[in-house]
Amino acid sequence: MTEVQEPAKVSEKEARQVAEAAREQDWRKPSFAKELFLGRFRLDLIHPHPMPTDAAAQRGEEFLAKLKVFCETEIDNARIERESQIPDETINGLKELGALGMKIDTKYGGLGLTQVYYNKALALVGSANPAVGALLSAHQSIGVPQPLKIFGTEEQKEKFLPRCARTDITAFLLTEPDVGSDPARMACAAVPDGDDYILDGVKLWTTNGVVADLLVVMARVPKSEGHKGGITAFVVEADSAGITVENRNAFMGLRGIENGVTRFHQVRVPAANRIGPEGAGLKIALTTLNTGRLSLPALCAGAGKWCLKIAREWGAVREQWGRPVAKHEAVGSKISFIAATTFALEAVLDLSSQMADEDRNDIRIEAALAKLYGSEMASLMADELLQIRGGRGYETAASLAARGERAVPAEQVVRDLRINRIFEGSTEIMHLLIAREAVDAHLKVAGDLIDPEKSLGDKGRAAAKAGGFYARWLPKLVAGKGQVPRTYADFHPAGHPDLSTHLRFVERNARKLARSTFYAMSRWQGKMETKQGFLGRVVDIGAELFAMSAACVRAELLRTTEDHGRQAYQLADVFCRQARIRVDELFARLWNNTDDLDRKVVKGVLGGAYTWLEEGVVDLSGDGPWIADATPGPSEKENVRRPIR
């Protein structure tokens, strides 16, 4: 048997190459967001708003009705918060309801819900308790069902999916103690041994890992004769010999989440359990996340709805200076922000989800934007709700109940939502991921031109190719429909606010964003990837423009299909006016910022120039290394895995 190979030190260049190789390289379908970053406002790709079939809607609504009753009667948020654990009977009830198989095809025993209704279900469950929402999301969005659905063989689907649909909880294991968003340094190894692989290593933050029955594990296969090697995905039975859950992690929020540290020591995994070929693990992970990321904005949209309900009810009954607090402008503006932003988040979520169901468009950027925007805006809404509630917002629900007031868990929602800015790609990583996709067209035509390692011949050919592309592209960024009055007139029906003006704003600013990106690439060339502050603002502008587009399209849909179309138009109008202010600020900060000064300060901080500023405090941190030792070997700890009974 081949010896386990310790991973070599990986350079910055090698790390980028690994990440780049895992990307989907081609765009076989149109993408609204990709076009937006290129300065092309393709409203035709999202309007008229796509809709589920009648059969899909009926199936989804019937399940949501059952799930709502379950959430109201069987999920005890206070108990989960108090005991820091989801009761077995709650999880078993979800199994009996079929909630483990919401996205699994009916031929394998699942419910076969669409992405739209799966997300509505997650929003509902997450409002009852976010940890339960996280359990279902991790199981179906990134756990065994999703990668098998896309990359699994029919034999694997028949073997595992019926279990996933009804009985088995699954988890996704990628992160390691010293490996996060940079997987090139992955140490967990899967060494070929006949018809099996021998798995060794340690995985961190394994959501559902403490209670899981099946695991998707990413491990590095060493290159050898007959083996391509590389990071590879495996389905692993959680009760296999050699697997130890060494710790159940505790967090500031999501107190019921079953997240742990899992050690593999000489774990034998059949080759038949490998998902896809060797070396395809990262591509499988990233492709899985293309739609899997939509689960987080679903939970965020649900949280926004709850924040709005509490803000409305509290704002009406709490009086200060002779009037309800909601009628004081300082508080009312916060409630307006929550209402408008909740409308926009649901618009982004439903639009992205329906596009995923129809499979006509490539939604990798839309899903990433939905995750980024949803996680950031939901945290802001929860924080504003806490401020509206004042001291009662900071007080726990249990304490409120103990002194005879309504147990409103506002502080819990703030804590629970905070992780969404880190889960499945932190905000900073999402900025870089989306920025890479947004400039993909430029790199394809001019990549060799700005690559310092390319020869003069390569650069010459790239220059000719780029010249042709930009000669056609740049003139189209000068003028467009956004400068023509009455364009998008369908979005200004009589008696409704004028949304057409916002769509014209989106069109103009999409072109402005593309011009700004082109100028930055011309200015910084190969150093563009180091300008993370600039790239983050570019992505944030794109996120706002996408949300504005989705909000307008949703408002028009509701005008033609529901009784509250006028109110939807009002919310879309207010959201777009708020978003326009943020867009203008972001554009100003593209070029007027402290990025260069910040880098100098950071250099001084790391060099010890400001240690005098740290004096006068006590460090409450305990002893121990910054990063735990993850050396492969047998476990010396008790197995805290908790099978659901």
PDB file of C-alpha atoms in Angstrom, residues 394-617:
ATOM      1  CA  TYR A 394     -30.548  42.834  23.738  1.00  0.00           C
ATOM      2  CA  GLU A 395     -32.412  40.832  26.391  1.00  0.00           C
ATOM      3  CA  THR A 396     -32.860  37.110  25.787  1.00  0.00           C
ATOM      4  CA  ALA A 397     -36.265  35.638  25.053  1.00  0.00           C
ATOM      5  CA  ALA A 398     -36.037  33.505  28.210  1.00  0.00           C
ATOM      6  CA  SER A 399     -35.400  36.584  30.342  1.00  0.00           C
ATOM      7  CA  LEU A 400     -38.268  38.467  28.735  1.00  0.00           C
ATOM      8  CA  ALA A 401     -40.615  35.563  29.441  1.00  0.00           C
ATOM      9  CA  ALA A 402     -39.392  35.262  33.025  1.00  0.00           C
ATOM     10  CA  ARG A 403     -40.514  38.809  33.774  1.00  0.00           C
ATOM     11  CA  GLY A 404     -43.832  38.444  32.010  1.00  0.00           C
ATOM     12  CA  GLU A 405     -43.227  39.874  28.524  1.00  0.00           C
ATOM     13  CA  ARG A 406     -43.470  38.334  25.072  1.00  0.00           C
ATOM     14  CA  ALA A 407     -40.427  36.112  24.451  1.00  0.00           C
ATOM     15  CA  VAL A 408     -39.085  37.760  21.285  1.00  0.00           C
ATOM     16  CA  PRO A 409     -35.686  36.227  20.376  1.00  0.00           C
ATOM     17  CA  ALA A 410     -34.274  39.288  18.573  1.00  0.00           C
ATOM     18  CA  GLU A 411     -30.763  38.849  19.970  1.00  0.00           C
ATOM     19  CA  GLN A 412     -30.818  35.178  18.943  1.00  0.00           C
ATOM     20  CA  VAL A 413     -31.621  36.107  15.343  1.00  0.00           C
ATOM     21  CA  VAL A 414     -28.660  38.522  15.306  1.00  0.00           C
ATOM     22  CA  ARG A 415     -26.374  35.753  16.584  1.00  0.00           C
ATOM     23  CA  ASP A 416     -27.802  33.080  14.302  1.00  0.00           C
ATOM     24  CA  LEU A 417     -27.596  35.173  11.125  1.00  0.00           C
ATOM     25  CA  ARG A 418     -24.002  36.224  11.679  1.00  0.00           C
ATOM     26  CA  ILE A 419     -22.591  32.899  10.460  1.00  0.00           C
ATOM     27  CA  ASN A 420     -24.189  33.314   7.033  1.00  0.00           C
ATOM     28  CA  ARG A 421     -21.528  35.897   6.170  1.00  0.00           C
ATOM     29  CA  ILE A 422     -18.985  33.091   6.659  1.00  0.00           C
ATOM     30  CA  PHE A 423     -20.800  29.840   5.738  1.00  0.00           C
ATOM     31  CA  GLU A 424     -20.182  28.389   2.259  1.00  0.00           C
ATOM     32  CA  GLY A 425     -17.748  31.132   1.315  1.00  0.00           C
ATOM     33  CA  SER A 426     -17.142  34.233   3.427  1.00  0.00           C
ATOM     34  CA  THR A 427     -18.151  37.642   2.093  1.00  0.00           C
ATOM     35  CA  GLU A 428     -14.524  38.316   1.236  1.00  0.00           C
ATOM     36  CA  ILE A 429     -14.141  35.033  -0.645  1.00  0.00           C
ATOM     37  CA  MET A 430     -17.476  35.560  -2.406  1.00  0.00           C
ATOM     38  CA  HIS A 431     -16.241  38.959  -3.589  1.00  0.00           C
ATOM     39  CA  LEU A 432     -13.194  37.333  -5.158  1.00  0.00           C
ATOM     40  CA  LEU A 433     -15.119  34.379  -6.597  1.00  0.00           C
ATOM     41  CA  ILE A 434     -17.750  36.597  -8.217  1.00  0.00           C
ATOM     42  CA  ALA A 435     -15.130  39.089  -9.413  1.00  0.00           C
ATOM     43  CA  ARG A 436     -13.247  36.256 -11.124  1.00  0.00           C
ATOM     44  CA  GLU A 437     -16.380  35.222 -12.991  1.00  0.00           C
ATOM     45  CA  ALA A 438     -17.259  38.847 -13.770  1.00  0.00           C
ATOM     46  CA  VAL A 439     -13.912  39.466 -15.526  1.00  0.00           C
ATOM     47  CA  ASP A 440     -13.814  36.065 -17.215  1.00  0.00           C
ATOM     48  CA  ALA A 441     -14.556  37.504 -20.666  1.00  0.00           C
ATOM     49  CA  HIS A 442     -11.666  39.955 -20.287  1.00  0.00           C
ATOM     50  CA  LEU A 443      -9.227  37.276 -19.175  1.00  0.00           C
ATOM     51  CA  LYS A 444     -10.189  35.063 -22.102  1.00  0.00           C
ATOM     52  CA  VAL A 445      -9.302  37.743 -24.636  1.00  0.00           C
ATOM     53  CA  ALA A 446      -6.555  39.611 -22.778  1.00  0.00           C
ATOM     54  CA  GLY A 447      -5.290  37.194 -20.134  1.00  0.00           C
ATOM     55  CA  ASP A 448      -2.006  36.472 -21.885  1.00  0.00           C
ATOM     56  CA  LEU A 449      -1.504  40.192 -22.426  1.00  0.00           C
ATOM     57  CA  ILE A 450      -1.335  40.911 -18.684  1.00  0.00           C
ATOM     58  CA  ASP A 451       0.375  37.649 -17.669  1.00  0.00           C
ATOM     59  CA  PRO A 452       4.040  38.468 -16.889  1.00  0.00           C
ATOM     60  CA  GLU A 453       5.087  34.876 -17.618  1.00  0.00           C
ATOM     61  CA  LYS A 454       3.847  34.835 -21.207  1.00  0.00           C
ATOM     62  CA  SER A 455       6.260  35.295 -24.100  1.00  0.00           C
ATOM     63  CA  LEU A 456       6.295  38.310 -26.414  1.00  0.00           C
ATOM     64  CA  GLY A 457       4.740  36.126 -29.114  1.00  0.00           C
ATOM     65  CA  ASP A 458       1.884  35.140 -26.819  1.00  0.00           C
ATOM     66  CA  LYS A 459       1.364  38.752 -25.833  1.00  0.00           C
ATOM     67  CA  GLY A 460       1.308  39.831 -29.471  1.00  0.00           C
ATOM     68  CA  ARG A 461      -1.372  37.300 -30.346  1.00  0.00           C
ATOM     69  CA  ALA A 462      -3.339  38.284 -27.238  1.00  0.00           C
ATOM     70  CA  ALA A 463      -3.098  41.959 -28.206  1.00  0.00           C
ATOM     71  CA  ALA A 464      -4.572  41.265 -31.616  1.00  0.00           C
ATOM     72  CA  LYS A 465      -7.377  39.196 -30.125  1.00  0.00           C
ATOM     73  CA  ALA A 466      -8.106  41.786 -27.438  1.00  0.00           C
ATOM     74  CA  GLY A 467      -8.072  44.604 -29.977  1.00  0.00           C
ATOM     75  CA  GLY A 468     -10.852  43.013 -31.962  1.00  0.00           C
ATOM     76  CA  PHE A 469     -12.962  42.287 -28.880  1.00  0.00           C
ATOM     77  CA  TYR A 470     -12.643  45.759 -27.375  1.00  0.00           C
ATOM     78  CA  ALA A 471     -13.171  47.496 -30.712  1.00  0.00           C
ATOM     79  CA  ARG A 472     -16.618  45.892 -30.785  1.00  0.00           C
ATOM     80  CA  TRP A 473     -17.374  46.036 -27.044  1.00  0.00           C
ATOM     81  CA  LEU A 474     -16.247  49.464 -25.839  1.00  0.00           C
ATOM     82  CA  PRO A 475     -18.414  51.581 -28.208  1.00  0.00           C
ATOM     83  CA  LYS A 476     -21.511  49.800 -26.844  1.00  0.00           C
ATOM     84  CA  LEU A 477     -20.730  51.110 -23.355  1.00  0.00           C
ATOM     85  CA  VAL A 478     -21.118  54.750 -24.391  1.00  0.00           C
ATOM     86  CA  ALA A 479     -24.880  54.906 -24.809  1.00  0.00           C
ATOM     87  CA  GLY A 480     -27.864  52.644 -24.290  1.00  0.00           C
ATOM     88  CA  LYS A 481     -31.556  52.327 -23.462  1.00  0.00           C
ATOM     89  CA  GLY A 482     -31.012  53.819 -20.037  1.00  0.00           C
ATOM     90  CA  GLN A 483     -30.578  57.228 -21.634  1.00  0.00           C
ATOM     91  CA  VAL A 484     -33.804  57.047 -23.641  1.00  0.00           C
ATOM     92  CA  PRO A 485     -36.889  58.454 -21.860  1.00  0.00           C
ATOM     93  CA  ARG A 486     -39.896  56.138 -21.659  1.00  0.00           C
ATOM     94  CA  THR A 487     -37.759  53.023 -22.109  1.00  0.00           C
ATOM     95  CA  TYR A 488     -39.142  50.087 -20.079  1.00  0.00           C
ATOM     96  CA  ALA A 489     -42.521  51.863 -20.033  1.00  0.00           C
ATOM     97  CA  ASP A 490     -44.247  48.567 -19.137  1.00  0.00           C
ATOM     98  CA  PHE A 491     -42.898  49.143 -15.628  1.00  0.00           C
ATOM     99  CA  HIS A 492     -44.863  52.367 -15.191  1.00  0.00           C
ATOM    100  CA  PRO A 493     -48.531  51.347 -15.298  1.00  0.00           C
ATOM    101  CA  ALA A 494     -51.127  53.968 -14.447  1.00  0.00           C
ATOM    102  CA  GLY A 495     -51.608  54.578 -10.749  1.00  0.00           C
ATOM    103  CA  HIS A 496     -48.345  52.865  -9.756  1.00  0.00           C
ATOM    104  CA  PRO A 497     -44.890  54.192  -8.853  1.00  0.00           C
ATOM    105  CA  ASP A 498     -42.531  54.500 -11.813  1.00  0.00           C
ATOM    106  CA  LEU A 499     -40.134  51.532 -11.826  1.00  0.00           C
ATOM    107  CA  SER A 500     -38.979  52.202 -15.373  1.00  0.00           C
ATOM    108  CA  THR A 501     -36.700  54.948 -14.098  1.00  0.00           C
ATOM    109  CA  HIS A 502     -34.943  52.413 -11.881  1.00  0.00           C
ATOM    110  CA  LEU A 503     -34.422  49.990 -14.754  1.00  0.00           C
ATOM    111  CA  ARG A 504     -32.929  52.800 -16.800  1.00  0.00           C
ATOM    112  CA  PHE A 505     -30.630  53.482 -13.836  1.00  0.00           C
ATOM    113  CA  VAL A 506     -29.591  49.815 -13.834  1.00  0.00           C
ATOM    114  CA  GLU A 507     -28.864  49.889 -17.570  1.00  0.00           C
ATOM    115  CA  ARG A 508     -26.766  53.073 -17.338  1.00  0.00           C
ATOM    116  CA  ASN A 509     -24.837  51.908 -14.322  1.00  0.00           C
ATOM    117  CA  ALA A 510     -24.190  48.442 -15.746  1.00  0.00           C
ATOM    118  CA  ARG A 511     -22.352  50.176 -18.588  1.00  0.00           C
ATOM    119  CA  LYS A 512     -20.587  52.462 -16.109  1.00  0.00           C
ATOM    120  CA  LEU A 513     -19.527  49.432 -14.068  1.00  0.00           C
ATOM    121  CA  ALA A 514     -18.131  47.718 -17.162  1.00  0.00           C
ATOM    122  CA  ARG A 515     -16.212  50.870 -18.124  1.00  0.00           C
ATOM    123  CA  SER A 516     -14.794  51.133 -14.607  1.00  0.00           C
ATOM    124  CA  THR A 517     -13.701  47.494 -14.656  1.00  0.00           C
ATOM    125  CA  PHE A 518     -12.026  47.928 -18.033  1.00  0.00           C
ATOM    126  CA  TYR A 519     -10.209  51.046 -16.867  1.00  0.00           C
ATOM    127  CA  ALA A 520      -8.995  49.238 -13.734  1.00  0.00           C
ATOM    128  CA  MET A 521      -7.697  46.294 -15.772  1.00  0.00           C
ATOM    129  CA  SER A 522      -5.889  48.694 -18.103  1.00  0.00           C
ATOM    130  CA  ARG A 523      -4.395  50.518 -15.129  1.00  0.00           C
ATOM    131  CA  TRP A 524      -3.364  47.620 -12.915  1.00  0.00           C
ATOM    132  CA  GLN A 525      -3.155  44.730 -15.434  1.00  0.00           C
ATOM    133  CA  GLY A 526      -1.616  41.706 -13.696  1.00  0.00           C
ATOM    134  CA  LYS A 527      -1.896  43.370 -10.285  1.00  0.00           C
ATOM    135  CA  MET A 528      -5.688  43.565 -10.620  1.00  0.00           C
ATOM    136  CA  GLU A 529      -6.170  40.435  -8.513  1.00  0.00           C
ATOM    137  CA  THR A 530      -4.455  42.159  -5.549  1.00  0.00           C
ATOM    138  CA  LYS A 531      -6.923  45.065  -5.619  1.00  0.00           C
ATOM    139  CA  GLN A 532      -9.431  43.246  -3.457  1.00  0.00           C
ATOM    140  CA  GLY A 533     -11.017  46.424  -2.114  1.00  0.00           C
ATOM    141  CA  PHE A 534     -11.782  47.608  -5.640  1.00  0.00           C
ATOM    142  CA  LEU A 535     -13.045  44.195  -6.740  1.00  0.00           C
ATOM    143  CA  GLY A 536     -15.270  43.930  -3.682  1.00  0.00           C
ATOM    144  CA  ARG A 537     -16.934  47.241  -4.509  1.00  0.00           C
ATOM    145  CA  VAL A 538     -17.405  46.199  -8.136  1.00  0.00           C
ATOM    146  CA  VAL A 539     -19.193  43.060  -6.971  1.00  0.00           C
ATOM    147  CA  ASP A 540     -21.292  44.986  -4.443  1.00  0.00           C
ATOM    148  CA  ILE A 541     -22.432  47.360  -7.186  1.00  0.00           C
ATOM    149  CA  GLY A 542     -23.376  44.372  -9.340  1.00  0.00           C
ATOM    150  CA  ALA A 543     -25.282  42.844  -6.418  1.00  0.00           C
ATOM    151  CA  GLU A 544     -27.310  46.026  -5.935  1.00  0.00           C
ATOM    152  CA  LEU A 545     -28.099  46.265  -9.654  1.00  0.00           C
ATOM    153  CA  PHE A 546     -29.163  42.605  -9.718  1.00  0.00           C
ATOM    154  CA  ALA A 547     -31.379  43.103  -6.663  1.00  0.00           C
ATOM    155  CA  MET A 548     -32.972  46.205  -8.213  1.00  0.00           C
ATOM    156  CA  SER A 549     -33.713  44.265 -11.409  1.00  0.00           C
ATOM    157  CA  ALA A 550     -35.197  41.340  -9.496  1.00  0.00           C
ATOM    158  CA  ALA A 551     -37.332  43.634  -7.331  1.00  0.00           C
ATOM    159  CA  CYS A 552     -38.807  45.421 -10.363  1.00  0.00           C
ATOM    160  CA  VAL A 553     -39.510  42.187 -12.224  1.00  0.00           C
ATOM    161  CA  ARG A 554     -41.151  40.666  -9.144  1.00  0.00           C
ATOM    162  CA  ALA A 555     -43.304  43.738  -8.608  1.00  0.00           C
ATOM    163  CA  GLU A 556     -44.569  43.532 -12.177  1.00  0.00           C
ATOM    164  CA  LEU A 557     -45.266  39.811 -11.749  1.00  0.00           C
ATOM    165  CA  LEU A 558     -47.291  40.459  -8.586  1.00  0.00           C
ATOM    166  CA  ARG A 559     -49.168  43.301 -10.280  1.00  0.00           C
ATOM    167  CA  THR A 560     -50.416  40.914 -12.938  1.00  0.00           C
ATOM    168  CA  THR A 561     -51.027  37.850 -10.752  1.00  0.00           C
ATOM    169  CA  GLU A 562     -51.854  38.986  -7.187  1.00  0.00           C
ATOM    170  CA  ASP A 563     -54.094  41.439  -5.357  1.00  0.00           C
ATOM    171  CA  HIS A 564     -51.209  43.360  -3.783  1.00  0.00           C
ATOM    172  CA  GLY A 565     -49.473  44.510  -6.942  1.00  0.00           C
ATOM    173  CA  ARG A 566     -49.723  48.187  -6.006  1.00  0.00           C
ATOM    174  CA  GLN A 567     -48.052  47.530  -2.647  1.00  0.00           C
ATOM    175  CA  ALA A 568     -45.370  45.448  -4.371  1.00  0.00           C
ATOM    176  CA  TYR A 569     -44.631  48.348  -6.711  1.00  0.00           C
ATOM    177  CA  GLN A 570     -44.331  50.661  -3.716  1.00  0.00           C
ATOM    178  CA  LEU A 571     -41.870  48.359  -1.966  1.00  0.00           C
ATOM    179  CA  ALA A 572     -39.839  47.905  -5.148  1.00  0.00           C
ATOM    180  CA  ASP A 573     -39.736  51.671  -5.649  1.00  0.00           C
ATOM    181  CA  VAL A 574     -38.526  52.333  -2.104  1.00  0.00           C
ATOM    182  CA  PHE A 575     -35.948  49.551  -2.284  1.00  0.00           C
ATOM    183  CA  CYS A 576     -34.578  50.828  -5.589  1.00  0.00           C
ATOM    184  CA  ARG A 577     -34.316  54.378  -4.248  1.00  0.00           C
ATOM    185  CA  GLN A 578     -32.402  53.081  -1.223  1.00  0.00           C
ATOM    186  CA  ALA A 579     -30.202  50.916  -3.450  1.00  0.00           C
ATOM    187  CA  ARG A 580     -29.429  53.808  -5.801  1.00  0.00           C
ATOM    188  CA  ILE A 581     -27.922  55.751  -2.911  1.00  0.00           C
ATOM    189  CA  ARG A 582     -25.726  52.768  -2.039  1.00  0.00           C
ATOM    190  CA  VAL A 583     -24.679  52.335  -5.684  1.00  0.00           C
ATOM    191  CA  ASP A 584     -23.658  55.982  -5.974  1.00  0.00           C
ATOM    192  CA  GLU A 585     -21.613  55.684  -2.780  1.00  0.00           C
ATOM    193  CA  LEU A 586     -19.898  52.517  -4.023  1.00  0.00           C
ATOM    194  CA  PHE A 587     -18.996  54.115  -7.342  1.00  0.00           C
ATOM    195  CA  ALA A 588     -17.481  57.081  -5.493  1.00  0.00           C
ATOM    196  CA  ARG A 589     -15.442  54.701  -3.339  1.00  0.00           C
ATOM    197  CA  LEU A 590     -14.051  52.863  -6.363  1.00  0.00           C
ATOM    198  CA  TRP A 591     -11.533  55.658  -6.779  1.00  0.00           C
ATOM    199  CA  ASN A 592     -11.829  57.655  -3.557  1.00  0.00           C
ATOM    200  CA  ASN A 593     -10.795  55.306  -0.754  1.00  0.00           C
ATOM    201  CA  THR A 594      -8.059  54.515   1.745  1.00  0.00           C
ATOM    202  CA  ASP A 595      -6.943  51.194   0.238  1.00  0.00           C
ATOM    203  CA  ASP A 596      -3.288  52.259  -0.214  1.00  0.00           C
ATOM    204  CA  LEU A 597      -3.103  53.806   3.248  1.00  0.00           C
ATOM    205  CA  ASP A 598      -4.743  50.721   4.738  1.00  0.00           C
ATOM    206  CA  ARG A 599      -2.014  48.515   3.272  1.00  0.00           C
ATOM    207  CA  LYS A 600       0.645  50.696   4.900  1.00  0.00           C
ATOM    208  CA  VAL A 601      -1.088  50.508   8.275  1.00  0.00           C
ATOM    209  CA  VAL A 602      -1.423  46.722   7.995  1.00  0.00           C
ATOM    210  CA  LYS A 603       2.285  46.460   7.224  1.00  0.00           C
ATOM    211  CA  GLY A 604       2.980  48.492  10.354  1.00  0.00           C
ATOM    212  CA  VAL A 605       0.613  46.404  12.484  1.00  0.00           C
ATOM    213  CA  LEU A 606       2.198  43.135  11.372  1.00  0.00           C
ATOM    214  CA  GLY A 607       5.676  44.632  11.838  1.00  0.00           C
ATOM    215  CA  GLY A 608       4.925  45.593  15.435  1.00  0.00           C
ATOM    216  CA  ALA A 609       4.936  49.358  14.900  1.00  0.00           C
ATOM    217  CA  TYR A 610       1.726  49.869  16.867  1.00  0.00           C
ATOM    218  CA  THR A 611       2.073  47.419  19.736  1.00  0.00           C
ATOM    219  CA  TRP A 612       2.056  50.404  22.103  1.00  0.00           C
ATOM    220  CA  LEU A 613      -1.598  50.882  21.137  1.00  0.00           C
ATOM    221  CA  GLU A 614      -2.430  47.456  22.597  1.00  0.00           C
ATOM    222  CA  GLU A 615      -1.232  48.339  26.094  1.00  0.00           C
ATOM    223  CA  GLY A 616      -3.622  48.772  28.994  1.00  0.00           C
ATOM    224  CA  VAL A 617      -5.843  45.734  28.486  1.00  0.00           C
TER     225      VAL A 617
END
